[in-house]
């Protein structure tokens, strides 16, 4: 073990003072000399604990409305001085600079201020200058100094204080320095991205401060991690750790269910819906979703936008599944669903997701706006002589929501607000359609009167001809092919309605 260093002096300048009282009292008990400024100094004085104002050390007042307080050689010299360097020792004595062994900082809440919708002046004032400088300086000199860079580290620091009675070893200081640079890099990234909203400079910067190691990645021989704070999105009530593949399916499920306001249940497998239905009653919605593909539903991800009741839970419990997501659960329903110890039960919270998406690719990353567009009835342009009925319009919009969230190439067949079948991830649209028709027939769906949705245009009339022969009566697609007229003409000849949206929804 490396030599232990005793904390003899500390500079404290924090925004969030939660749990700070315990730290101050522990440091005082250990006879640590305290330096502080502004609101933090006032906080310490109210505890009746001696504290020296930074201004008394620097012989310089806080200026520019508090913008400049700790930025002074007598402060940074005391932090950055190398305790075993004779030249540094000489200068410290010459300029009467007090050594500072510990620095505790909590930065101005820049990200929270941006998220609150504050005006630019208020946002700019929340760019911390002194705090970030203190963090970097103390972390750089980790051989001699300890940095506590965030309120998130307060409790860990309290444990360290109590365990080692104010002493730290090199590993302690280096670990806290690591956390410091994690905090500072995240902070700078947030500031850059705020400014870059106006300029759109093609620079990719992302920083996520929280993460966890997963059991494994997509396969057991691959390491996997999730970076983010899942507790902002879900409360996990039961079950094992969420896996890499679970997370991919959960993301797909959450984005899909967000398109629906009426009572809806969906079942997903490998990021695609294998069952979905909207009904007035939740149990009926579940049974309708399950009927879409009861084979693929085995081991799937379940999601609904309504509270799960006891009756629905009893039906759901007949199926083996990995994850269930709902906004809430009746107590009796929860007890039923908890019967399987590994079953993951999640409550979905209200959460605003990022407006952009990114993925690693080759030697870089792709980034794009999230596809938040969803067509409504006013976006449907009837291209055929026949107009769809009101009921068909409802089903067309329903199917279009599904097609948006299915892997391309994809075809969705729907009827009475129920997914009859889908063909997903196919290399040709014809194959996707044939797959959907085969599945619908396999599970006993009568496609007469059903509608078809496609994520992209039809380059030929072959798909509408196949759909017609299967009983499809109305079609929704983006349009945009130089041969759109071929499909439209076929529909006109065979009394099929077709609407064009003008919006493609590829998903890869």
Short mmCIF file of C-alpha atoms in Angstrom, two decimals:
data_model
loop_
_atom_site.label_atom_id
_atom_site.label_comp_id
_atom_site.label_asym_id
_atom_site.label_seq_id
_atom_site.Cartn_x
_atom_site.Cartn_y
_atom_site.Cartn_z
CA UNK A 1 0.00 0.00 0.00
CA UNK A 2 1.24 3.53 -0.82
CA UNK A 3 2.05 6.04 1.91
CA UNK A 4 -0.99 7.51 3.61
CA UNK A 5 -1.36 11.31 3.48
CA UNK A 6 -3.28 13.16 6.16
CA UNK A 7 -5.79 15.78 5.05
CA UNK A 8 -4.86 18.94 6.92
CA UNK A 9 -6.64 21.59 4.86
CA UNK A 10 -9.65 21.72 2.56
CA UNK A 11 -11.21 24.18 0.12
CA UNK A 12 -14.96 23.75 -0.23
CA UNK A 13 -17.03 25.51 -2.91
CA UNK A 14 -20.23 23.74 -3.88
CA UNK A 15 -23.59 24.43 -5.49
CA UNK A 16 -25.56 21.53 -3.99
CA UNK A 17 -25.12 21.27 -0.23
CA UNK A 18 -27.07 18.03 0.30
CA UNK A 19 -25.05 15.81 2.71
CA UNK A 20 -22.43 18.56 3.04
CA UNK A 21 -23.12 19.07 6.74
CA UNK A 22 -21.85 15.58 7.57
CA UNK A 23 -18.65 16.21 5.60
CA UNK A 24 -18.02 19.55 7.33
CA UNK A 25 -18.54 18.07 10.79
CA UNK A 26 -16.25 15.12 10.04
CA UNK A 27 -13.51 17.41 8.74
CA UNK A 28 -13.84 19.67 11.76
CA UNK A 29 -13.60 16.68 14.07
CA UNK A 30 -10.33 15.77 12.33
CA UNK A 31 -9.10 19.36 12.85
CA UNK A 32 -8.92 20.08 9.12
CA UNK A 33 -8.51 23.78 8.33
CA UNK A 34 -11.35 24.93 6.08
CA UNK A 35 -11.32 27.53 3.30
CA UNK A 36 -14.44 28.61 1.49
CA UNK A 37 -16.29 31.42 -0.21
CA UNK A 38 -19.77 32.76 -0.91
CA UNK A 39 -22.78 30.66 -0.01
CA UNK A 40 -20.69 27.65 1.03
CA UNK A 41 -18.79 29.77 3.57
CA UNK A 42 -22.09 31.05 4.95
CA UNK A 43 -23.34 27.46 5.23
CA UNK A 44 -20.25 26.40 7.20
CA UNK A 45 -20.44 29.41 9.51
CA UNK A 46 -24.08 28.63 10.32
CA UNK A 47 -22.90 25.25 11.58
CA UNK A 48 -20.67 27.10 14.04
CA UNK A 49 -17.51 25.70 12.51
CA UNK A 50 -14.43 27.89 11.85
CA UNK A 51 -13.78 28.69 8.19
CA UNK A 52 -11.36 31.06 6.46
CA UNK A 53 -12.66 33.13 3.58
CA UNK A 54 -10.82 32.68 0.30
CA UNK A 55 -10.72 36.48 0.09
CA UNK A 56 -8.63 36.56 3.29
CA UNK A 57 -6.10 34.21 1.69
CA UNK A 58 -5.84 36.06 -1.61
CA UNK A 59 -6.28 39.59 -0.18
CA UNK A 60 -8.58 40.13 -3.14
CA UNK A 61 -12.36 40.42 -3.08
CA UNK A 62 -14.85 38.39 -5.08
CA UNK A 63 -15.39 40.46 -8.23
CA UNK A 64 -17.63 40.73 -11.28
CA UNK A 65 -20.72 39.62 -9.43
CA UNK A 66 -19.04 36.47 -8.15
CA UNK A 67 -17.61 35.41 -11.51
CA UNK A 68 -14.07 35.57 -10.08
CA UNK A 69 -13.54 34.22 -6.57
CA UNK A 70 -11.05 31.36 -6.39
CA UNK A 71 -9.04 32.06 -9.55
CA UNK A 72 -5.86 33.23 -7.86
CA UNK A 73 -2.24 31.97 -7.57
CA UNK A 74 -2.56 31.70 -3.79
CA UNK A 75 -5.36 29.19 -4.25
CA UNK A 76 -4.11 27.27 -7.24
CA UNK A 77 -0.53 27.35 -6.01
CA UNK A 78 -1.67 25.68 -2.79
CA UNK A 79 -3.44 22.97 -4.80
CA UNK A 80 -0.83 22.35 -7.50
CA UNK A 81 2.32 22.49 -5.38
CA UNK A 82 4.23 19.21 -5.42
CA UNK A 83 4.89 18.34 -1.81
CA UNK A 84 8.19 16.55 -2.52
CA UNK A 85 9.53 19.18 -4.94
CA UNK A 86 12.07 21.48 -3.31
CA UNK A 87 11.54 24.30 -5.80
CA UNK A 88 7.76 24.20 -5.20
CA UNK A 89 8.30 24.20 -1.44
CA UNK A 90 10.52 27.25 -1.69
CA UNK A 91 7.98 29.19 -3.73
CA UNK A 92 5.12 28.24 -1.45
CA UNK A 93 7.07 29.68 1.50
CA UNK A 94 8.23 32.73 -0.45
CA UNK A 95 4.72 33.76 -1.50
CA UNK A 96 3.04 32.58 1.71
CA UNK A 97 0.73 30.17 -0.09
CA UNK A 98 -1.21 27.74 2.12
CA UNK A 99 -1.15 24.13 0.97
CA UNK A 100 -4.59 22.71 0.19
CA UNK A 101 -4.90 18.93 0.52
CA UNK A 102 -8.59 18.48 -0.28
CA UNK A 103 -10.95 20.28 -2.65
CA UNK A 104 -14.71 19.68 -2.68
CA UNK A 105 -16.65 21.09 -5.63
CA UNK A 106 -20.15 20.77 -7.03
CA UNK A 107 -20.52 22.63 -10.31
CA UNK A 108 -23.27 25.00 -11.35
CA UNK A 109 -26.09 22.89 -12.86
CA UNK A 110 -25.57 23.84 -16.50
CA UNK A 111 -27.48 20.90 -18.04
CA UNK A 112 -30.43 21.26 -15.67
CA UNK A 113 -30.63 24.97 -16.48
CA UNK A 114 -30.70 24.24 -20.22
CA UNK A 115 -33.36 21.55 -19.69
CA UNK A 116 -35.51 23.96 -17.68
CA UNK A 117 -35.98 26.19 -20.73
CA UNK A 118 -34.16 29.13 -19.14
CA UNK A 119 -33.12 32.07 -21.28
CA UNK A 120 -29.60 32.25 -22.71
CA UNK A 121 -28.33 34.77 -20.18
CA UNK A 122 -29.25 32.48 -17.27
CA UNK A 123 -27.76 29.49 -19.08
CA UNK A 124 -24.45 31.25 -19.72
CA UNK A 125 -24.21 32.29 -16.07
CA UNK A 126 -24.41 28.61 -15.15
CA UNK A 127 -21.15 27.85 -16.99
CA UNK A 128 -18.87 27.21 -14.03
CA UNK A 129 -15.35 28.64 -14.39
CA UNK A 130 -13.73 28.51 -10.97
CA UNK A 131 -15.21 25.14 -10.05
CA UNK A 132 -14.09 23.38 -13.21
CA UNK A 133 -10.60 24.85 -12.79
CA UNK A 134 -10.43 23.63 -9.19
CA UNK A 135 -11.47 20.15 -10.28
CA UNK A 136 -8.83 19.90 -13.01
CA UNK A 137 -6.03 21.33 -10.88
CA UNK A 138 -6.70 19.06 -7.89
CA UNK A 139 -7.10 15.97 -10.08
CA UNK A 140 -3.87 16.75 -11.91
CA UNK A 141 -1.99 16.81 -8.60
CA UNK A 142 -3.52 13.54 -7.35
CA UNK A 143 -0.14 12.48 -5.97
CA UNK A 144 -0.72 14.96 -3.17
CA UNK A 145 -4.32 16.21 -3.28
CA UNK A 146 -7.79 14.70 -3.20
CA UNK A 147 -10.68 16.03 -5.29
CA UNK A 148 -14.38 15.44 -4.57
CA UNK A 149 -15.82 16.69 -7.88
CA UNK A 150 -19.57 16.29 -7.47
CA UNK A 151 -22.41 15.89 -5.00
CA UNK A 152 -22.65 12.32 -6.34
CA UNK A 153 -19.31 11.62 -4.60
CA UNK A 154 -20.20 13.11 -1.20
CA UNK A 155 -21.35 9.85 0.40
CA UNK A 156 -18.38 7.89 -0.89
CA UNK A 157 -16.09 10.55 0.50
CA UNK A 158 -17.83 10.42 3.89
CA UNK A 159 -17.23 6.66 3.97
CA UNK A 160 -13.55 7.23 3.13
CA UNK A 161 -13.20 9.88 5.84
CA UNK A 162 -14.70 7.64 8.49
CA UNK A 163 -12.78 4.55 7.38
CA UNK A 164 -9.33 6.13 7.26
CA UNK A 165 -9.80 9.02 9.66
CA UNK A 166 -8.83 11.71 7.17
CA UNK A 167 -5.98 9.82 5.56
CA UNK A 168 -5.82 8.84 1.88
CA UNK A 169 -3.54 6.64 -0.17
CA UNK A 170 -2.48 7.10 -3.78
CA UNK A 171 -5.16 4.74 -5.08
CA UNK A 172 -7.87 6.73 -3.29
CA UNK A 173 -6.66 9.99 -4.76
CA UNK A 174 -6.24 8.57 -8.26
CA UNK A 175 -9.71 7.02 -8.19
CA UNK A 176 -11.29 10.35 -7.21
CA UNK A 177 -9.19 12.07 -9.92
CA UNK A 178 -10.67 9.65 -12.45
CA UNK A 179 -14.15 10.67 -11.34
CA UNK A 180 -13.11 14.31 -11.58
CA UNK A 181 -12.11 14.09 -15.22
CA UNK A 182 -15.31 12.13 -15.87
CA UNK A 183 -17.28 15.06 -14.43
CA UNK A 184 -15.28 17.78 -16.19
CA UNK A 185 -15.36 16.12 -19.61
CA UNK A 186 -19.12 15.60 -19.34
CA UNK A 187 -19.58 19.23 -18.33
CA UNK A 188 -17.56 20.57 -21.26
CA UNK A 189 -19.36 18.28 -23.70
CA UNK A 190 -22.75 19.59 -22.54
CA UNK A 191 -21.59 23.18 -23.02
CA UNK A 192 -20.20 22.46 -26.49
CA UNK A 193 -23.39 20.73 -27.59
CA UNK A 194 -25.47 23.66 -26.33
CA UNK A 195 -23.48 26.13 -28.43
CA UNK A 196 -23.38 23.78 -31.40
CA UNK A 197 -27.17 23.77 -31.70
CA UNK A 198 -26.83 27.14 -33.42
CA UNK A 199 -23.88 26.25 -35.64
CA UNK A 200 -24.32 22.53 -36.44
CA UNK A 201 -20.57 22.00 -36.62
CA UNK A 202 -20.04 18.39 -37.80
CA UNK A 203 -18.43 17.23 -34.58
CA UNK A 204 -19.59 14.20 -32.61
CA UNK A 205 -19.45 14.63 -28.84
CA UNK A 206 -21.37 12.52 -26.36
CA UNK A 207 -20.68 11.99 -22.69
CA UNK A 208 -22.74 9.75 -20.43
CA UNK A 209 -21.54 9.77 -16.86
CA UNK A 210 -23.39 6.68 -15.58
CA UNK A 211 -22.96 3.13 -16.82
CA UNK A 212 -23.12 -0.50 -15.84
CA UNK A 213 -21.59 -3.73 -17.06
CA UNK A 214 -24.15 -6.19 -18.43
CA UNK A 215 -23.98 -9.96 -18.10
CA UNK A 216 -22.68 -10.02 -21.67
CA UNK A 217 -23.29 -8.37 -25.02
CA UNK A 218 -25.39 -9.62 -27.90
CA UNK A 219 -23.82 -13.07 -27.40
CA UNK A 220 -22.22 -14.65 -24.32
CA UNK A 221 -18.69 -14.33 -25.73
CA UNK A 222 -19.06 -10.54 -26.10
CA UNK A 223 -18.67 -8.00 -23.29
CA UNK A 224 -21.55 -5.58 -22.97
CA UNK A 225 -22.20 -2.28 -21.21
CA UNK A 226 -25.08 0.15 -20.94
CA UNK A 227 -24.29 3.83 -20.51
CA UNK A 228 -27.15 5.86 -19.11
CA UNK A 229 -29.42 5.96 -16.09
CA UNK A 230 -32.25 3.48 -16.57
CA UNK A 231 -33.91 4.60 -13.33
CA UNK A 232 -34.90 7.81 -15.15
CA UNK A 233 -37.01 5.72 -17.53
CA UNK A 234 -38.10 2.69 -15.49
CA UNK A 235 -38.64 1.35 -12.01
CA UNK A 236 -37.71 -2.34 -11.98
CA UNK A 237 -40.09 -4.12 -9.62
CA UNK A 238 -38.91 -7.68 -10.11
CA UNK A 239 -36.58 -9.99 -11.99
CA UNK A 240 -32.99 -10.45 -13.06
CA UNK A 241 -30.62 -7.88 -14.50
CA UNK A 242 -31.76 -6.50 -17.83
CA UNK A 243 -29.60 -7.88 -20.64
CA UNK A 244 -28.11 -6.30 -23.76
CA UNK A 245 -30.72 -7.93 -26.01
CA UNK A 246 -33.50 -7.07 -23.55
CA UNK A 247 -32.49 -3.41 -23.83
CA UNK A 248 -32.65 -3.47 -27.61
CA UNK A 249 -36.15 -4.94 -27.46
CA UNK A 250 -37.23 -2.59 -24.68
CA UNK A 251 -36.13 0.42 -26.74
CA UNK A 252 -38.16 -0.85 -29.72
CA UNK A 253 -41.16 -1.54 -27.48
CA UNK A 254 -41.14 1.86 -25.81
CA UNK A 255 -40.88 3.74 -29.09
CA UNK A 256 -43.66 1.65 -30.65
CA UNK A 257 -46.15 2.01 -27.80
CA UNK A 258 -45.59 5.78 -27.74
CA UNK A 259 -47.53 6.02 -31.03
CA UNK A 260 -50.78 4.81 -29.40
CA UNK A 261 -53.15 6.60 -27.04
CA UNK A 262 -56.04 4.12 -26.88
CA UNK A 263 -55.70 0.91 -24.89
CA UNK A 264 -53.01 -1.09 -26.69
CA UNK A 265 -50.91 -4.16 -26.02
CA UNK A 266 -47.83 -5.14 -28.02
CA UNK A 267 -45.53 -8.16 -28.08
CA UNK A 268 -42.05 -7.77 -29.54
CA UNK A 269 -39.33 -10.17 -30.54
CA UNK A 270 -35.95 -9.16 -31.94
CA UNK A 271 -37.02 -5.48 -32.11
CA UNK A 272 -40.15 -6.18 -34.19
CA UNK A 273 -43.78 -6.44 -33.16
CA UNK A 274 -45.11 -9.98 -33.57
CA UNK A 275 -48.44 -9.01 -32.04
CA UNK A 276 -50.31 -5.77 -31.38
CA UNK A 277 -53.93 -4.82 -30.88
CA UNK A 278 -55.90 -1.79 -29.73
CA UNK A 279 -59.16 -2.46 -27.89
CA UNK A 280 -61.48 -0.84 -25.36
CA UNK A 281 -60.59 -3.53 -22.81
CA UNK A 282 -57.00 -4.37 -21.82
CA UNK A 283 -57.57 -8.12 -21.64
CA UNK A 284 -59.04 -8.07 -25.13
CA UNK A 285 -56.06 -6.03 -26.34
CA UNK A 286 -53.73 -8.65 -24.87
CA UNK A 287 -55.59 -11.55 -26.44
CA UNK A 288 -55.68 -9.73 -29.77
CA UNK A 289 -51.93 -9.11 -29.64
CA UNK A 290 -51.19 -12.72 -28.70
CA UNK A 291 -53.32 -14.02 -31.57
CA UNK A 292 -51.05 -12.23 -34.04
CA UNK A 293 -48.28 -14.80 -33.53
CA UNK A 294 -48.56 -16.97 -30.41
CA UNK A 295 -45.40 -18.88 -31.39
CA UNK A 296 -43.11 -15.85 -31.66
CA UNK A 297 -44.63 -14.40 -28.48
CA UNK A 298 -42.81 -17.09 -26.45
CA UNK A 299 -39.90 -15.40 -24.70
CA UNK A 300 -40.92 -11.97 -25.96
CA UNK A 301 -41.14 -8.46 -24.58
CA UNK A 302 -44.63 -7.26 -23.57
CA UNK A 303 -45.68 -3.64 -23.32
CA UNK A 304 -48.92 -1.75 -22.76
CA UNK A 305 -49.90 1.86 -22.19
CA UNK A 306 -52.49 1.09 -19.49
CA UNK A 307 -52.45 -0.23 -15.94
CA UNK A 308 -52.39 -4.03 -15.83
CA UNK A 309 -55.30 -5.52 -13.90
CA UNK A 310 -55.70 -8.94 -12.28
CA UNK A 311 -57.73 -10.48 -15.12
CA UNK A 312 -55.20 -9.46 -17.76
CA UNK A 313 -52.31 -10.62 -15.57
CA UNK A 314 -53.89 -14.07 -15.25
CA UNK A 315 -54.03 -14.35 -19.04
CA UNK A 316 -50.51 -13.00 -19.51
CA UNK A 317 -49.14 -15.39 -16.90
CA UNK A 318 -50.00 -18.36 -19.12
CA UNK A 319 -47.14 -17.33 -21.43
CA UNK A 320 -43.39 -17.47 -20.86
CA UNK A 321 -41.93 -14.04 -21.52
CA UNK A 322 -38.79 -12.11 -20.61
CA UNK A 323 -39.98 -8.58 -19.84
CA UNK A 324 -43.25 -6.76 -19.21
CA UNK A 325 -43.59 -2.97 -19.27
CA UNK A 326 -46.59 -0.92 -18.14
CA UNK A 327 -47.27 2.47 -16.55
CA UNK A 328 -48.58 0.72 -13.41
CA UNK A 329 -49.93 -2.57 -12.01
CA UNK A 330 -52.78 -3.48 -9.70
CA UNK A 331 -51.39 -5.09 -6.54
CA UNK A 332 -53.08 -8.45 -7.32
CA UNK A 333 -51.76 -8.36 -10.88
CA UNK A 334 -48.25 -7.74 -9.63
CA UNK A 335 -48.36 -10.73 -7.30
CA UNK A 336 -49.40 -12.97 -10.20
CA UNK A 337 -46.68 -11.67 -12.50
CA UNK A 338 -44.01 -12.09 -9.81
CA UNK A 339 -44.56 -15.85 -9.72
CA UNK A 340 -41.59 -16.32 -12.08
CA UNK A 341 -38.46 -15.16 -10.22
CA UNK A 342 -36.45 -14.09 -13.29
CA UNK A 343 -39.29 -12.27 -15.04
CA UNK A 344 -38.40 -8.60 -15.49
CA UNK A 345 -41.27 -6.31 -14.47
CA UNK A 346 -40.88 -2.63 -15.30
CA UNK A 347 -42.91 0.50 -14.65
CA UNK A 348 -42.36 2.99 -17.45
CA UNK A 349 -42.00 6.60 -16.32
CA UNK A 350 -42.70 9.73 -18.32
CA UNK A 351 -39.42 10.64 -19.97
CA UNK A 352 -38.35 12.87 -22.81
CA UNK A 353 -35.94 10.98 -25.05
CA UNK A 354 -33.09 12.60 -27.02
CA UNK A 355 -34.00 14.09 -30.37
CA UNK A 356 -31.02 12.44 -32.05
CA UNK A 357 -29.80 8.86 -32.43
CA UNK A 358 -26.32 7.54 -33.06
CA UNK A 359 -24.56 4.25 -33.65
CA UNK A 360 -20.95 3.22 -34.11
CA UNK A 361 -20.03 2.24 -37.64
CA UNK A 362 -16.71 1.42 -39.37
CA UNK A 363 -14.19 3.82 -37.82
CA UNK A 364 -16.72 6.43 -36.74
CA UNK A 365 -20.34 7.04 -35.88
CA UNK A 366 -23.60 7.80 -37.65
CA UNK A 367 -25.96 10.36 -36.14
CA UNK A 368 -29.43 11.37 -37.24
CA UNK A 369 -32.62 13.01 -36.04
CA UNK A 370 -34.98 10.57 -34.37
CA UNK A 371 -37.93 9.65 -36.62
CA UNK A 372 -40.70 11.39 -34.69
CA UNK A 373 -43.00 12.00 -37.65
CA UNK A 374 -46.22 10.05 -37.76
CA UNK A 375 -48.89 10.61 -40.37
CA UNK A 376 -52.47 11.46 -39.44
CA UNK A 377 -55.59 11.38 -41.58
CA UNK A 378 -54.87 14.83 -43.02
CA UNK A 379 -51.53 13.52 -44.38
CA UNK A 380 -53.20 10.79 -46.44
CA UNK A 381 -53.44 11.62 -50.13
CA UNK A 382 -55.86 9.33 -51.92
CA UNK A 383 -54.27 8.35 -55.23
CA UNK A 384 -56.96 5.99 -56.50
CA UNK A 385 -60.49 6.42 -57.78
CA UNK A 386 -61.81 4.60 -54.74
CA UNK A 387 -61.64 6.29 -51.36
CA UNK A 388 -60.94 4.22 -48.26
CA UNK A 389 -63.81 3.93 -45.79
CA UNK A 390 -63.62 5.50 -42.34
CA UNK A 391 -62.89 2.08 -40.84
CA UNK A 392 -60.16 1.45 -43.41
CA UNK A 393 -58.56 4.83 -42.67
CA UNK A 394 -58.36 3.87 -39.00
CA UNK A 395 -56.67 0.61 -39.93
CA UNK A 396 -54.34 2.29 -42.42
CA UNK A 397 -53.07 4.71 -39.77
CA UNK A 398 -52.79 1.82 -37.29
CA UNK A 399 -50.75 -0.25 -39.78
CA UNK A 400 -48.56 2.73 -40.67
CA UNK A 401 -47.56 3.13 -37.02
CA UNK A 402 -46.46 -0.48 -36.98
CA UNK A 403 -44.58 -0.26 -40.25
CA UNK A 404 -42.58 2.71 -38.94
CA UNK A 405 -41.27 0.59 -36.07
CA UNK A 406 -40.48 -2.61 -38.01
CA UNK A 407 -37.21 -3.59 -39.67
CA UNK A 408 -37.01 -2.87 -43.40
CA UNK A 409 -38.04 -4.11 -45.83
CA UNK A 410 -41.36 -4.50 -44.10
CA UNK A 411 -45.01 -5.08 -44.89
CA UNK A 412 -47.78 -4.89 -42.30
CA UNK A 413 -51.22 -6.49 -42.69
CA UNK A 414 -53.87 -5.23 -40.27
CA UNK A 415 -57.60 -5.44 -39.70
CA UNK A 416 -59.86 -4.00 -37.02
CA UNK A 417 -56.90 -2.41 -35.19
CA UNK A 418 -55.08 -5.71 -34.92
CA UNK A 419 -51.80 -6.83 -36.43
CA UNK A 420 -52.69 -9.81 -38.61
CA UNK A 421 -49.12 -10.44 -39.72
CA UNK A 422 -45.91 -8.76 -40.75
CA UNK A 423 -43.03 -9.49 -43.05
CA UNK A 424 -39.90 -7.81 -41.68
CA UNK A 425 -36.21 -7.51 -42.46
CA UNK A 426 -36.53 -8.92 -45.96
CA UNK A 427 -34.29 -8.12 -48.92
CA UNK A 428 -37.29 -7.61 -51.19
CA UNK A 429 -40.71 -6.12 -50.57
CA UNK A 430 -42.32 -9.05 -52.39
CA UNK A 431 -40.70 -11.49 -49.96
CA UNK A 432 -41.87 -9.38 -47.01
CA UNK A 433 -45.44 -9.45 -48.32
CA UNK A 434 -45.41 -13.19 -49.01
CA UNK A 435 -44.04 -13.81 -45.52
CA UNK A 436 -46.83 -11.72 -44.00
CA UNK A 437 -49.56 -13.48 -45.98
CA UNK A 438 -48.18 -16.92 -45.08
CA UNK A 439 -48.11 -16.02 -41.37
CA UNK A 440 -51.63 -14.59 -41.45
CA UNK A 441 -52.92 -17.78 -43.04
CA UNK A 442 -50.94 -19.92 -40.58
CA UNK A 443 -52.67 -18.27 -37.61
CA UNK A 444 -56.12 -18.31 -39.11
CA UNK A 445 -56.64 -14.67 -40.09
CA UNK A 446 -59.15 -13.84 -42.81
CA UNK A 447 -57.44 -11.13 -44.83
CA UNK A 448 -60.58 -10.17 -46.72
CA UNK A 449 -61.13 -6.54 -45.80
CA UNK A 450 -57.63 -6.11 -44.34
CA UNK A 451 -55.25 -3.27 -45.18
CA UNK A 452 -51.57 -3.26 -46.13
CA UNK A 453 -48.82 -0.82 -45.10
CA UNK A 454 -45.38 -0.57 -46.66
CA UNK A 455 -42.38 1.33 -45.25
CA UNK A 456 -41.30 2.44 -48.74
CA UNK A 457 -42.70 2.78 -52.25
CA UNK A 458 -43.61 -0.05 -54.63
CA UNK A 459 -41.30 -0.02 -57.67
CA UNK A 460 -43.68 -2.36 -59.50
CA UNK A 461 -47.32 -3.38 -59.30
CA UNK A 462 -46.47 -6.94 -58.16
CA UNK A 463 -47.06 -6.26 -54.45
CA UNK A 464 -50.51 -4.76 -54.86
CA UNK A 465 -51.45 -7.67 -57.15
CA UNK A 466 -50.33 -10.23 -54.55
CA UNK A 467 -52.12 -8.30 -51.82
CA UNK A 468 -55.29 -8.10 -53.90
CA UNK A 469 -55.30 -11.86 -54.40
CA UNK A 470 -54.98 -12.28 -50.62
CA UNK A 471 -58.05 -10.08 -49.92
CA UNK A 472 -56.44 -6.71 -49.13
CA UNK A 473 -58.82 -3.80 -49.85
CA UNK A 474 -56.70 -0.71 -49.04
CA UNK A 475 -53.02 0.23 -49.11
CA UNK A 476 -50.88 2.89 -47.45
CA UNK A 477 -47.40 3.67 -48.72
CA UNK A 478 -45.07 6.68 -49.10
CA UNK A 479 -45.10 6.82 -52.89
CA UNK A 480 -42.23 8.39 -54.77
CA UNK A 481 -41.45 5.70 -57.34
CA UNK A 482 -41.22 6.67 -61.00
CA UNK A 483 -43.62 3.77 -61.48
CA UNK A 484 -46.19 4.75 -58.83
CA UNK A 485 -48.75 4.89 -61.62
CA UNK A 486 -48.41 1.14 -62.27
CA UNK A 487 -49.55 0.30 -58.73
CA UNK A 488 -52.25 2.97 -58.79
CA UNK A 489 -53.61 1.72 -62.12
CA UNK A 490 -53.77 -1.85 -60.80
CA UNK A 491 -55.69 -0.65 -57.75
CA UNK A 492 -58.14 1.28 -59.92
CA UNK A 493 -58.75 -1.79 -62.09
CA UNK A 494 -59.41 -4.01 -59.07
CA UNK A 495 -61.41 -1.66 -56.84
CA UNK A 496 -58.66 -1.16 -54.22
CA UNK A 497 -58.04 2.16 -52.48
CA UNK A 498 -54.53 3.49 -52.01
CA UNK A 499 -53.24 6.46 -50.03
CA UNK A 500 -49.79 8.04 -50.31
CA UNK A 501 -48.15 9.71 -47.32
CA UNK A 502 -45.04 11.20 -48.90
CA UNK A 503 -42.98 9.96 -45.95
CA UNK A 504 -40.75 6.91 -45.99
CA UNK A 505 -40.09 5.07 -42.71
CA UNK A 506 -37.04 2.90 -43.27
CA UNK A 507 -35.62 1.24 -40.16
CA UNK A 508 -32.32 -0.63 -40.31
#
